Short mmCIF file of N, CA and C in Angstrom, two decimals:
data_model
loop_
_atom_site.label_atom_id
_atom_site.label_comp_id
_atom_site.label_asym_id
_atom_site.label_seq_id
_atom_site.Cartn_x
_atom_site.Cartn_y
_atom_site.Cartn_z
N MET A 1 -2.98 -12.83 -4.50
CA MET A 1 -2.03 -11.86 -5.04
C MET A 1 -1.16 -11.25 -3.94
N SER A 2 -1.63 -11.31 -2.71
CA SER A 2 -0.89 -10.68 -1.63
C SER A 2 0.54 -11.20 -1.53
N ALA A 3 0.72 -12.50 -1.69
CA ALA A 3 2.07 -13.07 -1.62
C ALA A 3 2.95 -12.55 -2.75
N ARG A 4 2.39 -12.39 -3.93
CA ARG A 4 3.16 -11.86 -5.06
C ARG A 4 3.50 -10.39 -4.85
N TYR A 5 2.54 -9.61 -4.34
CA TYR A 5 2.82 -8.21 -4.02
C TYR A 5 3.93 -8.12 -2.98
N ARG A 6 3.84 -8.97 -1.97
CA ARG A 6 4.85 -8.97 -0.89
C ARG A 6 6.24 -9.24 -1.44
N SER A 7 6.38 -10.20 -2.34
CA SER A 7 7.71 -10.52 -2.88
C SER A 7 8.29 -9.35 -3.67
N VAL A 8 7.45 -8.63 -4.41
CA VAL A 8 7.92 -7.46 -5.17
C VAL A 8 8.46 -6.40 -4.22
N VAL A 9 7.74 -6.14 -3.16
CA VAL A 9 8.13 -5.11 -2.20
C VAL A 9 9.38 -5.53 -1.43
N GLU A 10 9.43 -6.77 -1.01
CA GLU A 10 10.57 -7.26 -0.24
C GLU A 10 11.85 -7.31 -1.06
N GLU A 11 11.74 -7.45 -2.39
CA GLU A 11 12.93 -7.39 -3.26
C GLU A 11 13.67 -6.07 -3.08
N LYS A 12 12.95 -5.03 -2.71
CA LYS A 12 13.54 -3.69 -2.53
C LYS A 12 13.86 -3.39 -1.07
N GLY A 13 13.75 -4.41 -0.22
CA GLY A 13 14.09 -4.22 1.19
C GLY A 13 13.01 -3.54 2.01
N LEU A 14 11.80 -3.53 1.51
CA LEU A 14 10.68 -2.91 2.22
C LEU A 14 9.75 -3.98 2.76
N GLU A 15 8.83 -3.56 3.61
CA GLU A 15 7.85 -4.48 4.19
C GLU A 15 6.47 -4.07 3.71
N LEU A 16 5.66 -5.03 3.34
CA LEU A 16 4.32 -4.77 2.83
C LEU A 16 3.28 -5.02 3.91
N ARG A 17 2.35 -4.10 4.04
CA ARG A 17 1.12 -4.30 4.81
C ARG A 17 0.00 -4.18 3.80
N HIS A 18 -0.68 -5.26 3.55
CA HIS A 18 -1.68 -5.33 2.50
C HIS A 18 -3.08 -5.39 3.12
N PHE A 19 -3.92 -4.43 2.78
CA PHE A 19 -5.29 -4.37 3.29
C PHE A 19 -6.24 -4.37 2.12
N GLU A 20 -7.30 -5.19 2.21
CA GLU A 20 -8.27 -5.27 1.11
C GLU A 20 -9.63 -4.71 1.48
N ASN A 21 -10.07 -4.90 2.70
CA ASN A 21 -11.43 -4.49 3.06
C ASN A 21 -11.45 -3.29 4.01
N ARG A 22 -10.64 -3.35 5.02
CA ARG A 22 -10.56 -2.25 5.97
C ARG A 22 -9.23 -2.36 6.70
N ILE A 23 -8.84 -1.27 7.33
CA ILE A 23 -7.63 -1.26 8.14
C ILE A 23 -8.07 -1.51 9.58
N PRO A 24 -7.57 -2.57 10.20
CA PRO A 24 -8.01 -2.90 11.56
C PRO A 24 -7.70 -1.80 12.56
N ASN A 25 -8.56 -1.68 13.56
CA ASN A 25 -8.33 -0.72 14.65
C ASN A 25 -6.98 -1.00 15.30
N GLY A 26 -6.27 0.04 15.66
CA GLY A 26 -4.98 -0.10 16.33
C GLY A 26 -3.81 -0.30 15.38
N THR A 27 -4.06 -0.33 14.09
CA THR A 27 -3.00 -0.56 13.11
C THR A 27 -1.95 0.53 13.14
N ARG A 28 -2.36 1.76 13.33
CA ARG A 28 -1.41 2.88 13.34
C ARG A 28 -0.29 2.65 14.36
N LYS A 29 -0.62 2.11 15.51
CA LYS A 29 0.38 1.85 16.55
C LYS A 29 1.34 0.73 16.14
N LEU A 30 0.85 -0.22 15.36
CA LEU A 30 1.65 -1.39 14.98
C LEU A 30 2.51 -1.16 13.74
N LEU A 31 2.16 -0.19 12.93
CA LEU A 31 2.84 0.00 11.65
C LEU A 31 4.28 0.47 11.77
N GLY A 32 4.55 1.32 12.71
CA GLY A 32 5.88 1.92 12.76
C GLY A 32 5.99 2.99 11.69
N SER A 33 7.14 3.11 11.09
CA SER A 33 7.38 4.15 10.09
C SER A 33 6.78 3.74 8.74
N VAL A 34 5.94 4.60 8.20
CA VAL A 34 5.31 4.35 6.90
C VAL A 34 6.06 5.15 5.85
N ALA A 35 6.67 4.44 4.90
CA ALA A 35 7.45 5.11 3.85
C ALA A 35 6.55 5.63 2.74
N ALA A 36 5.47 4.90 2.46
CA ALA A 36 4.56 5.29 1.39
C ALA A 36 3.31 4.43 1.49
N VAL A 37 2.26 4.90 0.85
CA VAL A 37 1.04 4.13 0.71
C VAL A 37 0.77 4.01 -0.78
N ILE A 38 0.53 2.78 -1.22
CA ILE A 38 0.19 2.53 -2.62
C ILE A 38 -1.25 2.05 -2.64
N ILE A 39 -2.07 2.74 -3.40
CA ILE A 39 -3.49 2.43 -3.49
C ILE A 39 -3.79 1.97 -4.90
N MET A 40 -4.29 0.74 -5.01
CA MET A 40 -4.70 0.19 -6.30
C MET A 40 -6.15 0.60 -6.50
N VAL A 41 -6.34 1.60 -7.32
CA VAL A 41 -7.60 2.32 -7.43
C VAL A 41 -8.79 1.40 -7.71
N GLY A 42 -8.66 0.48 -8.63
CA GLY A 42 -9.78 -0.37 -9.01
C GLY A 42 -10.11 -1.44 -7.99
N MET A 43 -9.30 -1.58 -6.95
CA MET A 43 -9.51 -2.66 -6.00
C MET A 43 -9.79 -2.16 -4.59
N VAL A 44 -10.11 -0.89 -4.42
CA VAL A 44 -10.25 -0.37 -3.07
C VAL A 44 -11.49 0.53 -2.99
N SER A 45 -12.16 0.46 -1.86
CA SER A 45 -13.31 1.33 -1.63
C SER A 45 -12.83 2.72 -1.25
N HIS A 46 -13.71 3.68 -1.36
CA HIS A 46 -13.35 5.04 -0.96
C HIS A 46 -13.03 5.10 0.53
N ALA A 47 -13.76 4.33 1.33
CA ALA A 47 -13.51 4.34 2.78
C ALA A 47 -12.12 3.79 3.09
N LEU A 48 -11.73 2.71 2.43
CA LEU A 48 -10.40 2.14 2.66
C LEU A 48 -9.32 3.09 2.16
N ARG A 49 -9.56 3.73 1.04
CA ARG A 49 -8.60 4.72 0.53
C ARG A 49 -8.36 5.82 1.55
N ASP A 50 -9.44 6.32 2.12
CA ASP A 50 -9.32 7.40 3.11
C ASP A 50 -8.61 6.93 4.37
N GLN A 51 -8.90 5.71 4.82
CA GLN A 51 -8.21 5.16 5.99
C GLN A 51 -6.71 5.03 5.72
N ALA A 52 -6.35 4.56 4.53
CA ALA A 52 -4.94 4.39 4.18
C ALA A 52 -4.23 5.73 4.12
N LYS A 53 -4.87 6.73 3.53
CA LYS A 53 -4.25 8.05 3.45
C LYS A 53 -4.02 8.64 4.83
N ASP A 54 -4.88 8.31 5.79
CA ASP A 54 -4.73 8.83 7.15
C ASP A 54 -3.51 8.24 7.86
N LEU A 55 -2.96 7.14 7.35
CA LEU A 55 -1.78 6.51 7.96
C LEU A 55 -0.48 7.17 7.52
N VAL A 56 -0.54 7.96 6.48
CA VAL A 56 0.67 8.51 5.88
C VAL A 56 1.18 9.71 6.68
N PRO A 57 2.44 9.65 7.10
CA PRO A 57 3.00 10.81 7.78
C PRO A 57 3.26 11.96 6.80
N GLU A 58 3.43 13.12 7.32
CA GLU A 58 3.72 14.31 6.50
C GLU A 58 4.92 14.03 5.58
N GLY A 59 4.74 14.28 4.31
CA GLY A 59 5.83 14.14 3.35
C GLY A 59 5.97 12.77 2.71
N ALA A 60 5.31 11.75 3.24
CA ALA A 60 5.39 10.42 2.62
C ALA A 60 4.42 10.37 1.44
N PRO A 61 4.84 9.75 0.34
CA PRO A 61 4.00 9.75 -0.85
C PRO A 61 2.80 8.81 -0.76
N VAL A 62 1.73 9.19 -1.43
CA VAL A 62 0.58 8.33 -1.67
C VAL A 62 0.56 8.11 -3.17
N VAL A 63 0.71 6.85 -3.59
CA VAL A 63 0.79 6.51 -5.01
C VAL A 63 -0.50 5.80 -5.41
N TYR A 64 -1.11 6.26 -6.47
CA TYR A 64 -2.34 5.64 -6.98
C TYR A 64 -2.00 4.85 -8.23
N LEU A 65 -2.31 3.55 -8.21
CA LEU A 65 -2.10 2.70 -9.38
C LEU A 65 -3.45 2.37 -9.99
N HIS A 66 -3.56 2.55 -11.29
CA HIS A 66 -4.81 2.25 -11.97
C HIS A 66 -4.90 0.78 -12.35
N SER A 67 -3.81 0.06 -12.17
CA SER A 67 -3.77 -1.37 -12.44
C SER A 67 -3.27 -2.09 -11.20
N ALA A 68 -3.85 -3.25 -10.93
CA ALA A 68 -3.42 -4.06 -9.79
C ALA A 68 -2.37 -5.08 -10.20
N SER A 69 -1.72 -4.84 -11.32
CA SER A 69 -0.74 -5.81 -11.83
C SER A 69 0.56 -5.77 -11.06
N ILE A 70 1.26 -6.87 -11.12
CA ILE A 70 2.57 -6.98 -10.49
C ILE A 70 3.54 -5.99 -11.11
N SER A 71 3.49 -5.84 -12.42
CA SER A 71 4.43 -4.93 -13.09
C SER A 71 4.17 -3.48 -12.69
N ALA A 72 2.91 -3.09 -12.51
CA ALA A 72 2.60 -1.71 -12.07
C ALA A 72 3.14 -1.48 -10.67
N LEU A 73 2.97 -2.47 -9.79
CA LEU A 73 3.49 -2.34 -8.43
C LEU A 73 5.01 -2.29 -8.46
N ARG A 74 5.63 -3.15 -9.24
CA ARG A 74 7.11 -3.16 -9.32
C ARG A 74 7.65 -1.80 -9.77
N GLN A 75 7.00 -1.21 -10.76
CA GLN A 75 7.43 0.10 -11.26
C GLN A 75 7.25 1.18 -10.18
N ALA A 76 6.14 1.15 -9.48
CA ALA A 76 5.89 2.15 -8.43
C ALA A 76 6.89 2.03 -7.30
N VAL A 77 7.17 0.81 -6.88
CA VAL A 77 8.12 0.60 -5.79
C VAL A 77 9.52 1.02 -6.22
N SER A 78 9.89 0.73 -7.45
CA SER A 78 11.22 1.12 -7.95
C SER A 78 11.39 2.63 -7.95
N GLN A 79 10.33 3.37 -8.21
CA GLN A 79 10.42 4.82 -8.21
C GLN A 79 10.48 5.39 -6.79
N LEU A 80 10.05 4.62 -5.81
CA LEU A 80 10.06 5.08 -4.42
C LEU A 80 11.41 4.92 -3.75
N VAL A 81 12.15 3.89 -4.15
CA VAL A 81 13.44 3.61 -3.48
C VAL A 81 14.60 4.04 -4.32
#
């Protein structure tokens, strides 16, 4: 699904960083500017959720999706840009 998620995000001119199990050490330095974090609630552990939230700069949104569907992601990304 990562490739499909990536295409949805890139359609809006954004870049996707997709993490499923954990966020690798040193990621914060490599990410650059984080516009938003989207968390697919049913597909993420609490530890990964907390790690992702820690990457968000002040004022950037954290969006929780209850569905991991392409259409849910497309709708969330459309509301962000």
